[in-house]
CSV table of C-alpha atoms in Angstrom, one decimal:
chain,number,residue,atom,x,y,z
A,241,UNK,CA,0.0,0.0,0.0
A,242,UNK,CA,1.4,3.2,-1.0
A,243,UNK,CA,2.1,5.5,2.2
A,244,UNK,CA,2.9,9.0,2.5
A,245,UNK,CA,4.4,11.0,5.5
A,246,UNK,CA,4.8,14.7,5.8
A,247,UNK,CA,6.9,16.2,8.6
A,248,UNK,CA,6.8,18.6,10.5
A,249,UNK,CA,2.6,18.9,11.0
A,250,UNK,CA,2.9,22.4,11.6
A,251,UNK,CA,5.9,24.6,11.4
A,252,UNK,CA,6.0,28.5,12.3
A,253,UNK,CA,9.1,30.8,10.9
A,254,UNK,CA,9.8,34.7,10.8
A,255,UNK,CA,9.9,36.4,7.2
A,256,UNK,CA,13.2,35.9,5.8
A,257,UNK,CA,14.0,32.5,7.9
A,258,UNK,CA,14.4,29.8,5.2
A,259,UNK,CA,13.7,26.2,6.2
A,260,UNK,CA,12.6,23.1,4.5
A,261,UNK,CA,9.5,20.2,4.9
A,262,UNK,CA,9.8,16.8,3.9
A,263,UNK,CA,7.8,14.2,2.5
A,264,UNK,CA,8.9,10.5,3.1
A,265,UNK,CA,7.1,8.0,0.7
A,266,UNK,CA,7.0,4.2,0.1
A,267,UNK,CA,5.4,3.1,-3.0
A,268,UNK,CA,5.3,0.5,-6.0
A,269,UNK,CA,6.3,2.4,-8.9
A,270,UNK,CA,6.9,5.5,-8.4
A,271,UNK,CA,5.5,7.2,-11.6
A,272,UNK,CA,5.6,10.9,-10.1
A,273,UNK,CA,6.0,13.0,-6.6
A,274,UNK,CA,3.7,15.6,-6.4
A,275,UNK,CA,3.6,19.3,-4.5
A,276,UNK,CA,0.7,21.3,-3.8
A,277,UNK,CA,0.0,24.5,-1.7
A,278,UNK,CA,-3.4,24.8,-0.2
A,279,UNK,CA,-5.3,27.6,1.5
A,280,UNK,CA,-8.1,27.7,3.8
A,281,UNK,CA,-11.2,26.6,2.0
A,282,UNK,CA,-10.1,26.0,-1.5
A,283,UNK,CA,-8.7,23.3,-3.3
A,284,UNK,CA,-5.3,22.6,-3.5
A,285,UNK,CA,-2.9,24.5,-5.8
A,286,UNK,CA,-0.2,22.5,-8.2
A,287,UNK,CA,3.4,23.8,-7.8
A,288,UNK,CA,5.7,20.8,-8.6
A,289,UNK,CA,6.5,17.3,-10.2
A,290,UNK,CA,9.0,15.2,-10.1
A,291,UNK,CA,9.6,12.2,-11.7
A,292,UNK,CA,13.0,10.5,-10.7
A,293,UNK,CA,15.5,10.5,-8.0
A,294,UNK,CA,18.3,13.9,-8.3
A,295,UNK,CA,15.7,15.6,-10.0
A,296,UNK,CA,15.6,19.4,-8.7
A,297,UNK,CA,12.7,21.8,-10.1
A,298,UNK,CA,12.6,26.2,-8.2
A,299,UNK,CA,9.7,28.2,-8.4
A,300,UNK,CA,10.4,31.8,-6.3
A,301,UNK,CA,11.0,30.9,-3.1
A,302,UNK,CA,10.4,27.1,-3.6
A,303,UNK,CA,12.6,24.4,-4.5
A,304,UNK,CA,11.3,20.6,-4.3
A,305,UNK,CA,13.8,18.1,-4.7
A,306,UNK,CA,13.6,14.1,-4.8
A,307,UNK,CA,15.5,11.0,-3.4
A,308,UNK,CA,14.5,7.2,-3.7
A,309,UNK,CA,13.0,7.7,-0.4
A,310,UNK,CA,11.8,11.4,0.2
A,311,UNK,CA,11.5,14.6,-1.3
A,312,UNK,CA,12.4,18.4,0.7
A,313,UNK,CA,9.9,21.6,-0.2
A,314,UNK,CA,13.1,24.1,0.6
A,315,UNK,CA,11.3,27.6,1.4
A,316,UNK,CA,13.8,30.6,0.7
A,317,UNK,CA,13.1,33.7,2.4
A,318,UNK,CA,9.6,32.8,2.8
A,319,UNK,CA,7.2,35.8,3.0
A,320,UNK,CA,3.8,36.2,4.8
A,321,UNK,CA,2.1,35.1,1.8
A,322,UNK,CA,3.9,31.7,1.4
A,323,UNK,CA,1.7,30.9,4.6
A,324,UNK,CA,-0.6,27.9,3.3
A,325,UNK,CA,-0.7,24.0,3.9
A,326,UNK,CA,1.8,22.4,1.7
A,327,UNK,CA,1.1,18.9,0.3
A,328,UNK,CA,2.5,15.7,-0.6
A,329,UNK,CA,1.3,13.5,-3.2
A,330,UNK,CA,2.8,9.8,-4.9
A,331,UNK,CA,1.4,8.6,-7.8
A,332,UNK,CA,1.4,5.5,-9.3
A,333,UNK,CA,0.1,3.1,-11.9
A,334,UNK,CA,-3.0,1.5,-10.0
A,335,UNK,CA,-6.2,-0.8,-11.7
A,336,UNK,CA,-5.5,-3.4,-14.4
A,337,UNK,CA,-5.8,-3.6,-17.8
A,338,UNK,CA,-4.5,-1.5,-20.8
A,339,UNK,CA,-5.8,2.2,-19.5
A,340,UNK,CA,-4.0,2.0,-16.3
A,341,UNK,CA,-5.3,5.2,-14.0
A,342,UNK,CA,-3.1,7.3,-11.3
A,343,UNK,CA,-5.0,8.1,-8.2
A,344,UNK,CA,-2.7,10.1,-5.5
A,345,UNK,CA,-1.8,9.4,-2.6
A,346,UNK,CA,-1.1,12.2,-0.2
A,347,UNK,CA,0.5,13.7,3.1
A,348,UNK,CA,-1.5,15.0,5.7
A,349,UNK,CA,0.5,17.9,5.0
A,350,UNK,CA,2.8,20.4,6.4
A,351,UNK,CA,0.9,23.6,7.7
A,352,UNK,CA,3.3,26.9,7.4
A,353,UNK,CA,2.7,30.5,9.2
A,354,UNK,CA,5.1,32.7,8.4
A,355,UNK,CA,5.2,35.7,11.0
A,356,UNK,CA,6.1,39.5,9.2
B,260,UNK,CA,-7.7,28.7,-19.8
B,261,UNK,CA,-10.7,28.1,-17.4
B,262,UNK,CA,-9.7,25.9,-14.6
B,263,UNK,CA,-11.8,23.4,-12.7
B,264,UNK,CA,-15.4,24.3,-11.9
B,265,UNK,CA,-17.5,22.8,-9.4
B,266,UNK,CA,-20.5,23.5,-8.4
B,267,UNK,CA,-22.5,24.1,-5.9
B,268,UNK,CA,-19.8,25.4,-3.5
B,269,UNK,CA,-21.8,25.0,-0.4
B,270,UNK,CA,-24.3,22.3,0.9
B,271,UNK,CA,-26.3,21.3,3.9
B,272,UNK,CA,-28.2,18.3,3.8
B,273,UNK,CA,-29.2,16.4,6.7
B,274,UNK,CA,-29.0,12.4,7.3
B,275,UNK,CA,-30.4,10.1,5.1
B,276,UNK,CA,-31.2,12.9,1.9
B,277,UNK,CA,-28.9,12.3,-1.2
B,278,UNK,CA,-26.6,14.9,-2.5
B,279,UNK,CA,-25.2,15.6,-6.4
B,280,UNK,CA,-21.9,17.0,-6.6
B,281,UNK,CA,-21.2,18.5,-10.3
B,282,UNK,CA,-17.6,19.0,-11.8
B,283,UNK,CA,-16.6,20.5,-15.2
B,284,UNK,CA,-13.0,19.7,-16.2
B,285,UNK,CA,-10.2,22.3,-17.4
B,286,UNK,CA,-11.6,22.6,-21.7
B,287,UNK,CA,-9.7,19.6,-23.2
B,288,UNK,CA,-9.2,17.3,-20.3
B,289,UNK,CA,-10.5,13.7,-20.2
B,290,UNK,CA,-9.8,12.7,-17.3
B,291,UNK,CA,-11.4,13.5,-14.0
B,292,UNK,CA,-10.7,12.2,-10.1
B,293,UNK,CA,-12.9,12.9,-6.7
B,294,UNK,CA,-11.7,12.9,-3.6
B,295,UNK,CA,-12.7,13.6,-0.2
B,296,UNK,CA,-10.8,15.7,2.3
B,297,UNK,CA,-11.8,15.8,6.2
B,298,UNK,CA,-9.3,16.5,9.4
B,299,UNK,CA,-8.8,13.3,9.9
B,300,UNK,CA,-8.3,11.4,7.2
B,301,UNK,CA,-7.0,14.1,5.0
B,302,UNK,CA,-7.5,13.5,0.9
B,303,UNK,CA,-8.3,10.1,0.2
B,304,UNK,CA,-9.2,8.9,-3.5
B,305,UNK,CA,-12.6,8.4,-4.3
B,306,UNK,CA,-12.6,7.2,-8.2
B,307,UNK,CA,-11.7,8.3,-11.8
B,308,UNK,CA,-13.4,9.0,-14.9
B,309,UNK,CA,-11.8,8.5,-18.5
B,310,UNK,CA,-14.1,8.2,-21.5
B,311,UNK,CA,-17.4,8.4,-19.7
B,312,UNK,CA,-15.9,5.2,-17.6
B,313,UNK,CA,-14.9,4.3,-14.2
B,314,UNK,CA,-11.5,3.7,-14.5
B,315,UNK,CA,-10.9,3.0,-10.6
B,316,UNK,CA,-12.4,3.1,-7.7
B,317,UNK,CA,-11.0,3.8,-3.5
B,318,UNK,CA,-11.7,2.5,-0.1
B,319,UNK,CA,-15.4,4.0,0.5
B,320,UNK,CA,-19.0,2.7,0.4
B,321,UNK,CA,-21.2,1.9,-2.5
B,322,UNK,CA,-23.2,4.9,-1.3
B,323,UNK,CA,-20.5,6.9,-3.4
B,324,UNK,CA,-21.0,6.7,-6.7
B,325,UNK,CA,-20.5,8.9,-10.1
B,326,UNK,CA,-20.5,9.2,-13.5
B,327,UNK,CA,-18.8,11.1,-16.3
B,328,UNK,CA,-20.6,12.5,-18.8
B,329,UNK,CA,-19.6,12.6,-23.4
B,330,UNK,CA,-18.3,16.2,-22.7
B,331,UNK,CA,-16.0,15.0,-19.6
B,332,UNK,CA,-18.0,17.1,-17.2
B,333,UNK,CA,-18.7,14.1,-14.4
B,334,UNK,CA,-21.0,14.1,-11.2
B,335,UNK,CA,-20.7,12.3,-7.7
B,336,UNK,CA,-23.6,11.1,-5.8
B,337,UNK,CA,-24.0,10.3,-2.2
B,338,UNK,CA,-27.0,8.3,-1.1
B,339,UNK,CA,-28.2,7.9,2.4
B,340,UNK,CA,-25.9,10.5,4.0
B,341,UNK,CA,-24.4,10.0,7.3
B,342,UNK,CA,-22.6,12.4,9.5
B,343,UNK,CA,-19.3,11.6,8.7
B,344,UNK,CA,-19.8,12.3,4.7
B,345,UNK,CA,-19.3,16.1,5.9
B,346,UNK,CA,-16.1,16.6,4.0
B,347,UNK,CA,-14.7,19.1,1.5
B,348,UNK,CA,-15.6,17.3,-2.1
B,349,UNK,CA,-12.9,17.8,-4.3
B,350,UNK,CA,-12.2,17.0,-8.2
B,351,UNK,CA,-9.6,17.0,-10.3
B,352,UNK,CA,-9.1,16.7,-14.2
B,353,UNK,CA,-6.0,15.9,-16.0
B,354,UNK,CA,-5.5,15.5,-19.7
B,355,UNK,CA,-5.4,11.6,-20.0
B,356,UNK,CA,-5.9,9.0,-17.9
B,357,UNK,CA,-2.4,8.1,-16.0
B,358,UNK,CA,-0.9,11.3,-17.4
B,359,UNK,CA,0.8,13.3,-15.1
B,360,UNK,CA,-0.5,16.6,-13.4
B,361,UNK,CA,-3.9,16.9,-11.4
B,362,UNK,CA,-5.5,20.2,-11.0
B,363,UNK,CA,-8.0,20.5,-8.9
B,364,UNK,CA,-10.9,22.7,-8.1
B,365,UNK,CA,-12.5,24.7,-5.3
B,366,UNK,CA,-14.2,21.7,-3.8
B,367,UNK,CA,-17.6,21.6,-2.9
B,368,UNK,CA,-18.1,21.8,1.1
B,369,UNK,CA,-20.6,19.3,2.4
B,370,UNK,CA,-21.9,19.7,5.9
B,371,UNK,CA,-24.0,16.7,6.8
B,372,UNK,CA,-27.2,17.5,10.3
């Protein structure tokens, strides 16, 4: 069974203090790692994939990167607006047949207050 | 490009009535997945729709059901609701079935009396 765990559960910082969350996964398959941001009441918002282990991908203050085993959401100087839940998702081939679907299997996610 | 419409955004039912969740995919997109967030068990898979079929199916009751329509748009239904069906409905379309990226929608918020 695929299993996903995101740590810290909550995590506080100060404007400007860079730090970084991380996702530990198992699963049979691995066909992509998956980061979204979320904020109160709406769905979540796509920010990253990656597909294979050393792969590195930066948006703004955000850099995800991927091991065989894990994957880091490095914040950089986060600002008040980075504040959100950040999630974790695996995918991987799941059903039989020829059209095989990818359902995702997520974190309970890392939630981020950054103070001004 | 549009994203990910659902619709209604809000909805109070009490136990036992039966709800219809509606979902209309990013313009292009085939391929659609619900799922079910709550504080507890956080987003959990509900099924996926490709070519107006259920391609796969989670963990929950045969009181969840769905169907996906020629145009993609697709639609969840809960039958005999129960307290703990109070969740944030969500839904997400990709291009293909298996493909890559999700993007999801608001979510519909269900509150269950």
């Amino acid at each position: 069974e695929d299993q996903v765990t995101q740590s810290p559960e909550a995590l506080r910082l100060q404007e400007g203090e860079s730090s970084s969350l991380n996702c530990s996964y198992t699963v049979s398959g691995l066909r992509g790692l998956f980061w979204y941001r979320q904020d109160p009441g709406k769905g979540p918002e796509f920010l990253f994939t990656l597909y294979s282990a050393g792969e590195e991908k930066e948006k703004e203050r955000l850099k995800a990167t991927l091991t065989k085993k894990e994957s880091f959401l490095h914040i950089t100087a986060p600002k008040p607006e980075d504040s959100a839940t950040y999630l974790c998702a695996v995918q991987a081939p799941f059903g039989a047949g020829g059209l095989r679907g990818s359902r995702l299997t997520f974190g309970e996610g890392t939630q981020l207050t950054v103070n001004p | 490009k549009a994203g990910v419409t659902q619709t209604p955004r809000y909805l109070i039912k009490t136990r036992g009535q039966q709800v219809t969740l509606s979902c209309s995919p990013i313009s292009g997109h085939r391929s659609v997945s619900w799922y079910q967030q709550t504080p507890g068990q956080g987003l959990q898979f509900l099924f996926e729709y490709f070519s107006e079929t259920q391609r796969n199916k989670g963990n929950f009751p045969g009181r969840f059901s769905g169907r996906q329509f020629s145009n993609s748009r697709s639609e969840m239904n809960v039958s005999t609701l129960e307290l703990g069906d109070s969740a944030l409905y969500l839904c997400a379309s990709s291009l293909l079935l298996g493909t890559d990226t999700q993007y999801f929608g608001p979510g519909t918020r269900l509150t269950v009396l």
